[in-house]
Amino acid sequence: MAYPLITNCPVCSEALKITKLQCTHCHTTIENEFELSKFAALSQEQLFFIEIFLKSRGNIKEVEKELGISYPTVRGKLNEVVSALGYVEKKSDIDDKKVITMLEKGEISPEEALKIIKGN
């Protein structure tokens, strides 16, 4: 039985390194120090979101439909993934004028517009 890969030490919480790889067919074993991908640190929920985001080719409207969530929620999840990958989160790329246009078109609610403008 295979167990899910853990990325942090359960004792001290520091990052773990892979030191052994083994073929399940011929049992060849390779020992060395291997690094994990940044994506290994993402939760299952974050990986699922990234899968949907990529399948939608980055189209946030499609992600909204597929997951049944609002625009600010999609942006929030995307920002969470960006942070988890170790990149500095910056204020939303969307300028206030675009948010107002989206509000006028009825694409977002006044509450969602406030969240976006405030950066929450």
XYZ file of C-alpha atoms in Angstrom:
120
model
C 0.000 0.000 0.000
C 1.327 3.434 -0.921
C 0.953 6.313 1.490
C 0.513 9.968 0.475
C 3.778 11.857 0.282
C 4.455 14.107 3.274
C 6.591 17.177 2.689
C 7.355 18.341 6.231
C 8.911 16.560 9.183
C 6.263 15.524 11.733
C 8.737 16.275 14.556
C 10.236 19.684 13.694
C 8.122 20.794 10.678
C 11.191 21.361 8.461
C 11.062 20.358 4.778
C 11.776 16.707 4.034
C 14.026 15.444 1.214
C 13.547 12.230 -0.676
C 16.595 10.007 -0.245
C 15.529 6.695 -1.789
C 13.691 5.679 -4.952
C 12.727 2.108 -5.750
C 11.234 0.437 -8.826
C 8.199 -1.646 -7.880
C 8.807 -3.986 -10.822
C 12.514 -4.936 -10.667
C 13.291 -3.503 -7.201
C 16.181 -1.364 -8.453
C 16.955 1.119 -5.678
C 18.550 4.540 -6.102
C 19.751 6.409 -3.051
C 20.711 10.073 -3.104
C 19.237 13.412 -2.069
C 16.282 14.394 -4.272
C 14.290 17.606 -4.041
C 10.522 17.789 -4.102
C 8.689 19.951 -6.608
C 7.066 23.098 -5.215
C 3.759 21.494 -6.168
C 4.360 18.691 -3.659
C 3.706 21.189 -0.867
C 0.193 21.989 -2.135
C -2.850 20.461 -0.458
C -5.158 18.113 -2.382
C -7.718 20.933 -2.566
C -5.137 23.320 -4.029
C -3.991 20.716 -6.580
C -7.615 20.128 -7.608
C -8.093 23.882 -8.050
C -4.939 24.115 -10.191
C -6.172 21.197 -12.305
C -9.495 22.966 -12.951
C -7.712 26.283 -13.573
C -5.394 24.701 -16.152
C -8.218 22.724 -17.773
C -10.061 26.053 -18.141
C -6.870 27.580 -19.598
C -6.887 30.273 -16.925
C -10.378 31.481 -17.817
C -11.728 32.563 -14.437
C -15.348 32.561 -15.670
C -14.951 28.880 -16.606
C -13.416 28.105 -13.210
C -16.364 29.879 -11.538
C -18.837 27.715 -13.481
C -16.949 24.461 -12.964
C -16.542 24.923 -9.207
C -19.741 26.878 -8.571
C -17.900 29.677 -6.767
C -17.748 33.462 -7.168
C -15.060 35.516 -8.877
C -13.509 36.732 -5.583
C -13.382 33.152 -4.318
C -11.541 32.026 -7.462
C -9.089 34.924 -7.085
C -8.631 34.097 -3.404
C -7.901 30.440 -4.146
C -5.465 31.439 -6.887
C -3.669 33.841 -4.517
C -3.526 31.095 -1.885
C -1.839 28.719 -4.354
C 0.611 31.423 -5.466
C 1.565 32.019 -1.819
C 1.860 28.291 -1.101
C 4.303 28.009 -4.017
C 6.467 30.614 -2.291
C 5.763 33.633 -4.455
C 5.080 36.994 -2.861
C 1.434 37.874 -3.126
C 0.793 41.271 -4.638
C -2.367 43.342 -4.664
C -4.942 42.216 -7.173
C -4.058 42.869 -10.809
C -7.563 44.143 -11.383
C -7.819 47.885 -11.194
C -10.738 49.570 -9.518
C -12.258 50.659 -12.847
C -12.552 47.071 -14.011
C -14.196 46.108 -10.723
C -16.720 48.934 -11.145
C -17.418 47.826 -14.730
C -17.986 44.261 -13.530
C -20.309 45.581 -10.823
C -22.269 47.662 -13.345
C -22.677 44.638 -15.629
C -23.990 42.594 -12.707
C -21.077 40.139 -12.928
C -20.285 40.616 -9.238
C -22.218 41.813 -6.205
C -21.431 45.012 -4.289
C -20.002 42.862 -1.479
C -17.698 41.037 -3.903
C -16.589 44.356 -5.419
C -15.643 45.660 -1.968
C -13.673 42.490 -1.213
C -11.730 42.811 -4.466
C -10.966 46.505 -3.997
C -9.901 45.984 -0.390
C -7.759 43.029 -1.446
C -9.481 40.465 0.785
